[in-house]
Coordinates of C-alpha atoms in Angstrom, one line a residue:
M272 CA 0.0 0.0 0.0
R273 CA 1.0 3.6 -0.5
L274 CA 0.7 5.2 3.0
L275 CA 0.9 8.8 4.2
V276 CA 2.3 9.2 7.7
V277 CA 1.3 12.4 9.5
E278 CA 3.0 12.6 12.9
D279 CA 4.3 15.5 14.9
D280 CA 6.9 13.5 16.9
P281 CA 9.9 13.0 14.6
M282 CA 11.1 9.9 16.4
I283 CA 7.7 8.2 16.1
G284 CA 7.2 9.2 12.5
S285 CA 10.6 7.9 11.5
A286 CA 10.0 4.6 13.3
M287 CA 6.6 4.2 11.7
R288 CA 8.2 4.9 8.3
A289 CA 11.0 2.4 8.8
V290 CA 8.6 -0.4 10.0
L291 CA 6.2 0.2 7.1
E292 CA 8.9 0.4 4.4
Q293 CA 10.6 -2.8 5.7
A294 CA 7.2 -4.5 5.3
G295 CA 7.1 -3.4 1.7
H296 CA 4.8 -0.4 1.8
A297 CA 5.6 2.9 0.0
V298 CA 5.6 5.6 2.6
L299 CA 5.0 9.3 2.0
G300 CA 6.3 11.4 5.0
P301 CA 6.4 11.5 7.8
V302 CA 4.9 15.0 7.7
R303 CA 4.3 17.1 10.7
H304 CA 1.8 19.7 9.5
A305 CA -1.8 19.2 8.2
A306 CA -1.5 21.7 5.4
K307 CA 1.5 19.9 3.9
A308 CA -0.1 16.5 4.4
A309 CA -3.2 17.7 2.5
R310 CA -1.1 18.9 -0.4
I311 CA 0.7 15.6 -0.6
A312 CA -2.6 13.7 -0.4
E313 CA -4.1 15.7 -3.2
R314 CA -1.0 15.2 -5.4
D315 CA -0.1 11.6 -4.6
R316 CA -3.5 10.0 -3.6
P317 CA -2.2 7.5 -1.0
N318 CA -4.2 4.4 -0.2
L319 CA -4.4 5.3 3.5
A320 CA -3.3 8.1 5.7
L321 CA -2.1 7.4 9.3
V322 CA -2.7 10.7 11.1
D323 CA -1.8 11.7 14.6
L324 CA -4.6 13.5 16.5
A325 CA -2.4 16.2 17.9
L326 CA -0.6 18.2 15.2
P327 CA 1.1 21.6 15.4
G328 CA 0.0 24.6 13.4
G329 CA -3.6 25.0 14.3
E330 CA -5.3 22.1 12.6
N331 CA -5.6 18.7 14.4
G332 CA -5.7 15.3 12.9
L333 CA -9.5 15.1 12.8
G334 CA -9.6 18.3 10.8
L335 CA -7.1 16.9 8.4
A336 CA -9.1 13.7 8.1
R337 CA -12.1 15.8 6.9
R338 CA -9.9 17.5 4.3
L339 CA -8.5 14.1 3.1
D340 CA -12.0 12.9 2.6
E341 CA -12.2 15.4 -0.3
F342 CA -9.5 13.4 -2.1
A343 CA -11.0 10.0 -1.2
V344 CA -8.1 9.2 1.1
P345 CA -9.2 7.1 4.0
C346 CA -7.7 8.2 7.4
L347 CA -6.7 6.1 10.4
L348 CA -6.4 8.4 13.4
V349 CA -3.4 7.5 15.6
T350 CA -3.4 8.8 19.1
G351 CA -2.3 8.2 22.7
Y352 CA -5.2 10.2 24.1
D353 CA -7.9 8.2 25.9
V354 CA -10.6 10.6 24.9
V355 CA -11.3 10.9 21.2
P356 CA -13.7 13.4 19.7
E357 CA -17.2 12.0 19.3
D358 CA -17.3 12.6 15.6
A359 CA -14.1 10.6 14.8
G360 CA -16.3 7.9 13.3
R361 CA -17.7 10.3 10.7
A362 CA -14.3 11.5 9.5
T363 CA -12.0 8.4 9.9
I364 CA -12.0 4.7 9.3
G365 CA -10.7 4.0 12.7
I366 CA -8.4 4.7 15.6
L367 CA -5.1 3.1 16.5
R368 CA -4.1 3.7 20.1
K369 CA -0.5 4.6 20.9
P370 CA 1.9 3.3 22.1
F371 CA 1.9 0.3 19.8
A372 CA 4.5 -2.3 18.8
P373 CA 5.7 -2.7 15.2
D374 CA 3.7 -5.9 14.8
V375 CA 0.5 -4.1 15.9
L376 CA 1.1 -1.3 13.3
L377 CA 1.5 -3.9 10.6
A378 CA -1.4 -6.0 11.7
S379 CA -3.6 -2.9 11.7
I380 CA -2.6 -1.9 8.2
G381 CA -3.2 -5.5 7.1
A382 CA -6.7 -5.6 8.7
I383 CA -7.6 -2.3 7.0
G384 CA -6.3 -3.5 3.7
E385 CA -8.4 -6.6 4.0
A386 CA -11.5 -4.6 5.0
L387 CA -11.0 -2.3 2.0
A388 CA -10.6 -5.3 -0.3
G389 CA -13.8 -6.8 1.1
I390 CA -12.2 -9.7 2.9
T391 CA -11.7 -10.4 6.6
T392 CA -9.5 -13.3 7.7
A393 CA -8.6 -12.4 11.3
P394 CA -9.8 -10.0 14.0
P395 CA -8.0 -6.7 14.1
P396 CA -5.5 -6.0 16.9
Q397 CA -6.9 -4.9 20.2
Q398 CA -5.5 -1.4 19.9
L399 CA -7.4 -0.8 16.6
R400 CA -11.0 0.3 16.6
L401 CA -12.5 0.3 13.1
F402 CA -15.6 2.2 12.0
S403 CA -17.5 -0.2 9.7
A404 CA -19.6 2.5 7.9
R405 CA -16.6 4.5 6.9
L406 CA -14.7 1.4 5.9
A407 CA -17.6 0.3 3.7
R408 CA -17.7 3.7 2.0
F409 CA -14.0 3.5 1.0
A410 CA -14.3 -0.2 0.1
Q411 CA -17.0 0.8 -2.5
L412 CA -14.6 3.5 -3.8
W413 CA -11.8 1.0 -4.2
H414 CA -14.1 -1.4 -6.1
A415 CA -15.8 1.2 -8.3
P416 CA -15.2 0.9 -12.0
T417 CA -12.8 3.5 -13.4

């Protein structure tokens, strides 16, 4: 998959990139600011954006998720916060709780890829909460004739 990583912590962003690339994914970023992430998403149309909830520069990850929706880029919110905005399920396909191990990150990407492809072989990792209505919308877009 082609993945956009949006993370304000350079160490976490670099670690995510390394794990994802080692698993064979093409990674855009990590990017720290929502505005730059939106420009990259519009230009490169990643299959999935992994977006931290807390971003510098005025726009948080949820606001960015709403913008990415304009480009048909599904967004997985990545956060260490226990309280997530109520409307996260209307703007994102799910939430991945930090901290997570590399295998949890990869299993989460795998579960999302399967869901978008219309198949499910295993339950998602415990730290991943998926929003089925949003997943179904993006799965339809993936399978729409071009």
